[in-house]
CSV table of C-alpha atoms in Angstrom, one decimal:
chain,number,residue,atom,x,y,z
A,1,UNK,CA,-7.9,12.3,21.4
A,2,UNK,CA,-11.1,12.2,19.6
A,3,UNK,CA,-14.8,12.5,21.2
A,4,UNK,CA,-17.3,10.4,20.1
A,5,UNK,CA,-19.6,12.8,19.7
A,6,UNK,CA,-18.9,16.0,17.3
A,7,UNK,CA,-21.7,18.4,15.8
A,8,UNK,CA,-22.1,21.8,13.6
A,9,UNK,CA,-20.8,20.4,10.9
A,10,UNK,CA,-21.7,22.0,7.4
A,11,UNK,CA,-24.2,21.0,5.3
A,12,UNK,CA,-23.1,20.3,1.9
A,13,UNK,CA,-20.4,18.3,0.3
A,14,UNK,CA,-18.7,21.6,-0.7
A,15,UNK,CA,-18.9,24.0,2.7
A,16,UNK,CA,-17.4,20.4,3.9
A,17,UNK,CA,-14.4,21.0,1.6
A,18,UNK,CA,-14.2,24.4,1.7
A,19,UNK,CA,-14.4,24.3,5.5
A,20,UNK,CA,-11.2,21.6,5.4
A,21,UNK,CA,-9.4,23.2,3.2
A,22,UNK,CA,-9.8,26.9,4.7
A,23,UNK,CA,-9.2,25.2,8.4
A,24,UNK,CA,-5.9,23.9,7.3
A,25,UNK,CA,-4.7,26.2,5.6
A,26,UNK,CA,-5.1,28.9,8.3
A,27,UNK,CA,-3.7,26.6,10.9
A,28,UNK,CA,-0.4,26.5,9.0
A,29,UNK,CA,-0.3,30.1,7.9
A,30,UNK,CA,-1.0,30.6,12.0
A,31,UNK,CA,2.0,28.4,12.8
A,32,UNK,CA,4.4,28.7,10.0
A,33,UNK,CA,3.9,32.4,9.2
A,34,UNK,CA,2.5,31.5,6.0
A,35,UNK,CA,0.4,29.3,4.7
A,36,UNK,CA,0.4,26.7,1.2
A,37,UNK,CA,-0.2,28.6,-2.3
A,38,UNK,CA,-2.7,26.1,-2.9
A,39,UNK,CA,-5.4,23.4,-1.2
A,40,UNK,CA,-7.7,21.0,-1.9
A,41,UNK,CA,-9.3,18.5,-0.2
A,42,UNK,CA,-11.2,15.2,-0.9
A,43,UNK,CA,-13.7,13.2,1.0
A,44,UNK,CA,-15.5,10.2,0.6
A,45,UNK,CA,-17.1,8.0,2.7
A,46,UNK,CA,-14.6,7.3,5.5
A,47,UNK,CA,-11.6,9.2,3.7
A,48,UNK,CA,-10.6,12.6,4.1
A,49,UNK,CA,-7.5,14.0,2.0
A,50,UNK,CA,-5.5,17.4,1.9
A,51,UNK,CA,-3.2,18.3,-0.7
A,52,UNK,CA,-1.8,21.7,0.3
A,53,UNK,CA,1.0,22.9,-2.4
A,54,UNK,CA,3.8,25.3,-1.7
A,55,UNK,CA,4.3,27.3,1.2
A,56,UNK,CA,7.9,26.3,2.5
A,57,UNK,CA,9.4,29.0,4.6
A,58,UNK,CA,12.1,31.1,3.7
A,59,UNK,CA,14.4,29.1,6.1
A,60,UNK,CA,13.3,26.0,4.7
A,61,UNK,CA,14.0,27.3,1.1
A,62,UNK,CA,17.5,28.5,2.2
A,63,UNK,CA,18.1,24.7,3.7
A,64,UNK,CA,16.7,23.0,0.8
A,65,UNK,CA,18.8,25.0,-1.2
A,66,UNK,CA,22.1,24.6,1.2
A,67,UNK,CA,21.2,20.5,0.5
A,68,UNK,CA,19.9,20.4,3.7
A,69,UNK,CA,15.6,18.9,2.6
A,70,UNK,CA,16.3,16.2,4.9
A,71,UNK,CA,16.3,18.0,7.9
A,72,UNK,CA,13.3,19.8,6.5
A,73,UNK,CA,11.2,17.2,6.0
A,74,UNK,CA,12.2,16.1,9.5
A,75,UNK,CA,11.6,18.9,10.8
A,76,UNK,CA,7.9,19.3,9.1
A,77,UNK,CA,6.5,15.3,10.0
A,78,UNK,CA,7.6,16.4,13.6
A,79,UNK,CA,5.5,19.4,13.6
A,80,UNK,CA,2.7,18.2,11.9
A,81,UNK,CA,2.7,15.2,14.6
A,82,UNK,CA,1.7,17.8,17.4
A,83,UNK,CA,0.1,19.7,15.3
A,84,UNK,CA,-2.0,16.3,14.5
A,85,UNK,CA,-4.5,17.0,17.7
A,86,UNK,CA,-5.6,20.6,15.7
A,87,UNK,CA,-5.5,19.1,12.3
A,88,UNK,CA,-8.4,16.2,13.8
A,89,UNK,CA,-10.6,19.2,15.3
A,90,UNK,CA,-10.7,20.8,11.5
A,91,UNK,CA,-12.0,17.9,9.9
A,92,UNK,CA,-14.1,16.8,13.1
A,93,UNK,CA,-15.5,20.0,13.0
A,94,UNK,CA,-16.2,20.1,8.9
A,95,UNK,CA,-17.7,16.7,8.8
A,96,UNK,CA,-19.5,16.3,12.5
A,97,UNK,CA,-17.0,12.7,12.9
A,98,UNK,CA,-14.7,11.7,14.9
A,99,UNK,CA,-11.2,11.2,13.6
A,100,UNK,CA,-9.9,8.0,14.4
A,101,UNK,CA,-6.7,7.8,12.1
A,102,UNK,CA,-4.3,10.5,10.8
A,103,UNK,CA,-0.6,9.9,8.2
A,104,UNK,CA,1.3,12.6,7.0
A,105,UNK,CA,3.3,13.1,4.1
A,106,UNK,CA,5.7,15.8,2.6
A,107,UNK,CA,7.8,16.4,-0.5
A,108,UNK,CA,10.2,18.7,-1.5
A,109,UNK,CA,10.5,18.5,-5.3
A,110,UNK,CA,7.2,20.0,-6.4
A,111,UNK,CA,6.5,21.0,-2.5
A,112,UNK,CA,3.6,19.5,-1.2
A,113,UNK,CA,2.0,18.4,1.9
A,114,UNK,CA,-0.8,15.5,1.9
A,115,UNK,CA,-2.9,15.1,5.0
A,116,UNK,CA,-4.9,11.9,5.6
A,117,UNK,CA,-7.7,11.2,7.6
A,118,UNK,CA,-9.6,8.1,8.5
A,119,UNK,CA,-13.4,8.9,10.0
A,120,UNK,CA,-15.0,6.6,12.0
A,121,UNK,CA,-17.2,4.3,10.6
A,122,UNK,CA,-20.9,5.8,10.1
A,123,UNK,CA,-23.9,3.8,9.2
A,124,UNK,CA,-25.7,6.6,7.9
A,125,UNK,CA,-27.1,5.0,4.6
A,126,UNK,CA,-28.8,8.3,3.3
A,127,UNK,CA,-25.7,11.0,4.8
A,128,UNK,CA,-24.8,12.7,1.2
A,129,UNK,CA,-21.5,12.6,3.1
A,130,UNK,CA,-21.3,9.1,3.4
A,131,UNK,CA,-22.3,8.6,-0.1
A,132,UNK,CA,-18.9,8.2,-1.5
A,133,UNK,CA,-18.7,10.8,-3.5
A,134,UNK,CA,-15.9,13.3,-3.5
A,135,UNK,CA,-15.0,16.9,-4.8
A,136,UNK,CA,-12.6,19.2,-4.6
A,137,UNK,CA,-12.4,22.5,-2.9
A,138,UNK,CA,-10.7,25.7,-4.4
């Protein structure tokens, strides 16, 4: 699980996103042999999101087309469910704070992927990172 206590975190809003997205994306490229055509990710104040779009494998495509995208979303909120301890050191990491919830979500029909995060609660009044705004990351 989480440690209270995470630092190095980027400076800005955007090396916050960038450092998300680019994170995420490398950890499924690393695991799934490729990674999502496109990412972006949002965050403000206790809220991190990642949208990652496209990247099903070439066995998944073949069972999504074989009427099988049951099993492949199965199969994908299983993985990303152990993957969930690596996905919380990204965003730990990016924004120096501890995760202390994570869902998972995945579509098939435009394919898609959204990862959320809950951060614990900061009470850092002047943190530009806890000033609620948000922005996305190419």
């Amino acid at each position: 699980m989480s440690t209270p206590e995470i630092k190095s975190a980027p400076h800005t809003l955007g090396e916050v996103l960038t450092a998300i997205s680019d994170g995420m994306v490398a950890l499924l490229k690393e695991f799934y042999g490729r990674g999502p055509t496109r990412a972006k990710s949002y965050y403000a104040d206790d809220l991190v999101v990642c949208v990652l779009r496209g990247g099903f494998t070439r066995v998944e495509q073949t069972l999504l087309e074989g009427g099988r995208g049951a099993s492949v979303i199965q199969q994908r909120m299983a993985f990303q469910e152990l993957m969930r301890a690596r996905f919380e050191e990204v965003i730990e990491q990016a924004t120096g704070r501890p995760v202390i919830g994570f869902m998972s979500g995945n579509q098939q029909h435009p394919d898609m992927m959204c990862e959320v995060f809950i951060l614990a609660p900061t009470d850092l009044v002047d943190d530009p990172m806890a000033a609620g705004d948000s922005s996305i990351s190419a």
